[in-house]
Short mmCIF file of C-alpha atoms in Angstrom, two decimals:
data_model
loop_
_atom_site.label_atom_id
_atom_site.label_comp_id
_atom_site.label_asym_id
_atom_site.label_seq_id
_atom_site.Cartn_x
_atom_site.Cartn_y
_atom_site.Cartn_z
CA MET A 128 0.00 0.00 0.00
CA ALA A 129 2.48 2.57 -1.20
CA GLY A 130 -0.04 5.22 -2.21
CA LYS A 131 -1.76 7.80 -0.04
CA VAL A 132 -5.46 8.38 0.49
CA PHE A 133 -6.33 12.02 -0.11
CA PHE A 134 -9.02 14.46 -1.09
CA SER A 135 -8.78 17.71 -2.99
CA VAL A 136 -11.60 20.25 -3.10
CA SER A 137 -12.42 23.88 -3.76
CA MET A 138 -13.85 25.67 -0.72
CA SER A 139 -15.41 29.07 -0.14
CA LEU A 140 -13.97 31.41 2.47
CA ASP A 141 -16.89 30.57 4.78
CA GLY A 142 -16.21 26.83 4.55
CA PHE A 143 -18.62 25.47 1.93
CA ILE A 144 -17.73 23.12 -0.92
CA ALA A 145 -21.13 22.75 -2.64
CA PRO A 146 -24.69 24.07 -2.61
CA GLU A 147 -27.18 22.21 -0.44
CA SER A 148 -29.26 20.97 -3.35
CA ALA A 149 -27.84 18.90 -6.18
CA THR A 150 -30.09 20.85 -8.54
CA GLU A 151 -27.96 23.93 -7.81
CA LEU A 152 -24.78 22.29 -9.02
CA MET A 153 -23.55 24.24 -12.05
CA GLY A 154 -25.42 27.25 -10.66
CA GLN A 155 -23.87 30.69 -10.21
CA GLN A 156 -22.35 30.09 -6.76
CA TRP A 157 -20.80 26.76 -7.72
CA MET A 158 -19.43 28.22 -10.95
CA GLU A 159 -17.84 31.08 -8.97
CA LEU A 160 -16.30 28.58 -6.56
CA GLN A 161 -14.80 26.55 -9.40
CA GLN A 162 -13.92 29.41 -11.73
CA TRP A 163 -10.21 29.11 -10.95
CA VAL A 164 -10.04 25.68 -12.62
CA PHE A 165 -12.03 26.23 -15.83
CA PRO A 166 -9.36 28.30 -17.64
CA GLN A 167 -6.53 25.86 -16.88
CA ARG A 168 -4.97 24.22 -19.90
CA PHE A 169 -4.84 20.71 -18.43
CA PHE A 170 -8.46 20.87 -17.29
CA ARG A 171 -9.59 22.03 -20.73
CA GLU A 172 -7.60 19.29 -22.46
CA ASN A 173 -8.87 16.59 -20.11
CA LEU A 174 -12.52 17.52 -20.70
CA LYS A 175 -11.90 18.15 -24.41
CA LEU A 176 -13.07 21.77 -24.12
CA GLY A 177 -10.72 22.95 -26.85
CA GLU A 178 -7.16 24.07 -27.25
CA GLY A 179 -5.44 26.79 -25.28
CA GLY A 180 -5.86 27.73 -21.65
CA GLU A 181 -3.72 29.08 -18.85
CA GLU A 182 -0.45 27.60 -17.68
CA GLY A 183 1.18 28.30 -14.34
CA PRO A 184 0.87 27.18 -10.71
CA ASP A 185 -2.89 26.48 -10.84
CA ASN A 186 -2.50 24.41 -13.99
CA ASP A 187 0.44 22.52 -12.46
CA ILE A 188 -1.65 21.62 -9.41
CA VAL A 189 -4.58 20.40 -11.53
CA ARG A 190 -2.20 18.23 -13.56
CA ALA A 191 -0.37 16.86 -10.49
CA THR A 192 -3.65 15.94 -8.78
CA PHE A 193 -4.77 14.03 -11.86
CA GLU A 194 -1.43 12.28 -12.35
CA ARG A 195 -1.10 11.09 -8.75
CA THR A 196 -4.57 9.50 -8.75
CA GLY A 197 -4.75 5.80 -9.57
CA ALA A 198 -8.37 5.29 -8.48
CA SER A 199 -11.14 7.34 -6.88
CA VAL A 200 -14.01 6.82 -4.44
CA LEU A 201 -17.34 8.60 -4.86
CA GLY A 202 -20.47 8.83 -2.79
CA LYS A 203 -23.81 8.01 -4.40
CA ARG A 204 -25.04 11.63 -4.31
CA MET A 205 -22.04 12.87 -6.23
CA PHE A 206 -22.26 10.00 -8.70
CA ASP A 207 -25.94 10.69 -9.36
CA ALA A 208 -25.19 14.35 -10.09
CA GLY A 209 -22.14 13.55 -12.19
CA GLU A 210 -23.90 10.86 -14.20
CA GLN A 211 -26.13 13.61 -15.58
CA MET A 212 -23.35 16.16 -16.20
CA TRP A 213 -20.19 14.30 -17.17
CA PRO A 214 -19.46 13.93 -20.87
CA GLU A 215 -19.57 10.45 -22.40
CA GLU A 216 -15.83 10.22 -21.83
CA ALA A 217 -15.90 10.85 -18.08
CA PRO A 218 -12.94 12.95 -16.85
CA PHE A 219 -11.40 10.42 -14.43
CA HIS A 220 -9.70 7.91 -16.78
CA THR A 221 -9.23 5.50 -13.84
CA PRO A 222 -11.38 3.01 -11.92
CA ILE A 223 -14.03 4.66 -9.73
CA PHE A 224 -15.63 2.99 -6.71
CA VAL A 225 -19.08 4.30 -5.79
CA VAL A 226 -20.23 3.78 -2.19
CA THR A 227 -23.91 2.89 -2.51
CA HIS A 228 -26.67 0.51 -1.46
CA GLU A 229 -27.65 0.07 -5.09
CA GLN A 230 -26.91 -3.25 -6.79
CA ARG A 231 -25.47 -2.45 -10.21
CA ASP A 232 -23.01 -3.96 -12.66
CA PRO A 233 -19.80 -2.04 -13.46
CA TRP A 234 -20.39 0.84 -15.87
CA GLU A 235 -17.58 1.26 -18.36
CA ARG A 236 -17.12 4.57 -20.14
CA PRO A 237 -14.82 5.54 -23.03
CA GLY A 238 -11.35 6.72 -22.09
CA GLY A 239 -10.54 4.28 -19.30
CA THR A 240 -13.14 5.18 -16.64
CA THR A 241 -15.09 2.27 -15.14
CA PHE A 242 -17.52 2.82 -12.27
CA HIS A 243 -17.74 -0.04 -9.76
CA PHE A 244 -20.61 -0.03 -7.24
CA VAL A 245 -19.69 -1.11 -3.70
CA ASN A 246 -22.50 -2.16 -1.35
CA ASP A 247 -20.69 -2.95 1.89
CA GLY A 248 -19.21 0.26 3.19
CA ILE A 249 -16.44 2.80 2.85
CA GLU A 250 -13.61 0.52 3.94
CA THR A 251 -14.42 -2.10 1.31
CA ALA A 252 -14.59 0.63 -1.33
CA LEU A 253 -11.20 1.92 -0.21
CA ASP A 254 -9.66 -1.57 -0.21
CA GLN A 255 -10.83 -2.09 -3.78
CA ALA A 256 -9.60 1.35 -4.82
CA ARG A 257 -6.17 0.71 -3.26
CA ALA A 258 -5.86 -2.56 -5.16
CA ALA A 259 -6.80 -0.84 -8.42
CA ALA A 260 -4.49 2.16 -7.83
CA GLY A 261 -1.32 0.11 -7.33
CA ASP A 262 1.46 2.43 -6.20
CA ARG A 263 -0.50 5.57 -7.08
CA ASP A 264 -2.79 7.45 -4.69
CA VAL A 265 -6.51 7.01 -4.01
CA ARG A 266 -8.62 10.14 -4.20
CA ILE A 267 -11.80 10.44 -2.15
CA ALA A 268 -13.49 12.58 -4.76
CA GLY A 269 -16.64 13.50 -2.84
CA GLY A 270 -19.12 14.58 -2.04
CA GLY A 271 -18.82 16.23 1.32
CA ALA A 272 -20.58 13.53 3.34
CA THR A 273 -18.36 10.81 1.88
CA ILE A 274 -15.20 12.81 2.54
CA LEU A 275 -16.32 13.36 6.15
CA GLU A 276 -16.95 9.64 6.64
CA TYR A 277 -13.38 8.88 5.60
CA VAL A 278 -11.94 11.67 7.77
CA ASN A 279 -13.86 10.50 10.85
CA ALA A 280 -12.83 6.90 10.20
CA GLY A 281 -9.16 7.93 10.26
CA LEU A 282 -8.62 6.84 6.66
CA ILE A 283 -7.34 10.10 5.13
CA ASP A 284 -3.58 10.69 4.89
CA GLU A 285 -3.57 14.12 3.27
CA PHE A 286 -5.86 16.74 1.77
CA SER A 287 -5.71 19.90 -0.31
CA ILE A 288 -8.08 22.84 -0.38
CA ALA A 289 -8.27 25.48 -3.09
CA LEU A 290 -9.55 28.36 -0.96
CA ALA A 291 -11.56 30.60 -3.27
CA PRO A 292 -12.46 34.29 -2.69
CA VAL A 293 -16.18 33.44 -2.66
CA LEU A 294 -18.84 33.44 0.08
CA PHE A 295 -21.70 30.92 0.03
CA GLY A 296 -23.65 31.68 3.22
CA SER A 297 -25.18 28.21 3.20
CA GLY A 298 -24.66 24.83 1.60
CA ILE A 299 -22.52 21.81 2.38
CA ARG A 300 -19.69 22.58 4.79
CA LEU A 301 -16.55 20.55 4.36
CA PHE A 302 -16.03 19.79 8.04
CA GLU A 303 -19.61 19.90 9.36
CA GLY A 304 -19.76 17.07 11.90
CA VAL A 305 -16.02 16.29 11.95
CA ASP A 306 -14.75 14.35 14.96
CA ALA A 307 -12.13 16.96 15.88
CA SER A 308 -11.04 14.94 18.92
CA ARG A 309 -9.50 12.37 16.57
CA VAL A 310 -7.96 14.58 13.88
CA ALA A 311 -4.74 16.61 14.00
CA LEU A 312 -3.38 18.50 11.01
CA GLU A 313 0.17 19.17 9.91
CA PRO A 314 0.66 21.96 7.36
CA ILE A 315 2.58 20.81 4.28
CA ARG A 316 2.18 23.60 1.76
CA SER A 317 0.54 26.98 1.21
CA GLU A 318 0.63 28.46 -2.27
CA PRO A 319 -1.33 31.60 -3.17
CA THR A 320 -2.05 32.30 -6.82
CA GLN A 321 -3.98 35.07 -8.54
CA ARG A 322 -7.19 33.03 -8.31
CA VAL A 323 -7.10 30.92 -5.10
CA THR A 324 -4.88 29.86 -2.22
CA HIS A 325 -3.84 26.20 -2.28
CA LEU A 326 -3.52 24.66 1.19
CA THR A 327 -2.21 21.14 1.79
CA TYR A 328 -2.25 19.27 5.12
CA ALA A 329 -1.15 15.87 6.38
CA VAL A 330 -3.70 14.23 8.68
CA ARG A 331 -2.56 12.70 11.95
CA GLN A 332 -4.45 10.96 14.73
CA ARG A 333 -4.62 12.87 18.00
#
């Protein structure tokens, strides 16, 4: 198990990573939260949005996050939203393990993404993702409730936040309900850019 387990999200200054309702995904607030990533060259190439785009620290971070990831874990809520919005060639290009109670056969998409549906908990999903990732890292890709489950279970090694100059006021807070008595953080990196501030922490048990 050479790889790490990590998550990487964009977060508003008041601590939110998504609107409360899935119907508001792709709405104005969410677009403002994510607007740092849309112009990046690697992001545009990966989603086949056309040539061009920005290069620099933000682009380097987007590329590095993609390249370190050998498999990802998703919650059912995020999968349901993404199933409607992702292009036919989903942007992961790795195995994805969806934590769900739904019985469903693997769903293979063009470009190397296959969704596997795991019915017996977050640890089983992580074990399967580790096996698929090999010596690369496993990303807990969301949503917020799934990330929190892994944090509270002591299964996260590291995380990164792109702190955006946006206020939500309400929505899904990243650390709402965290078991702070079990989690200690060690700063690894802080990198401000023109668009966001990238913060990276190692997670330790208290």
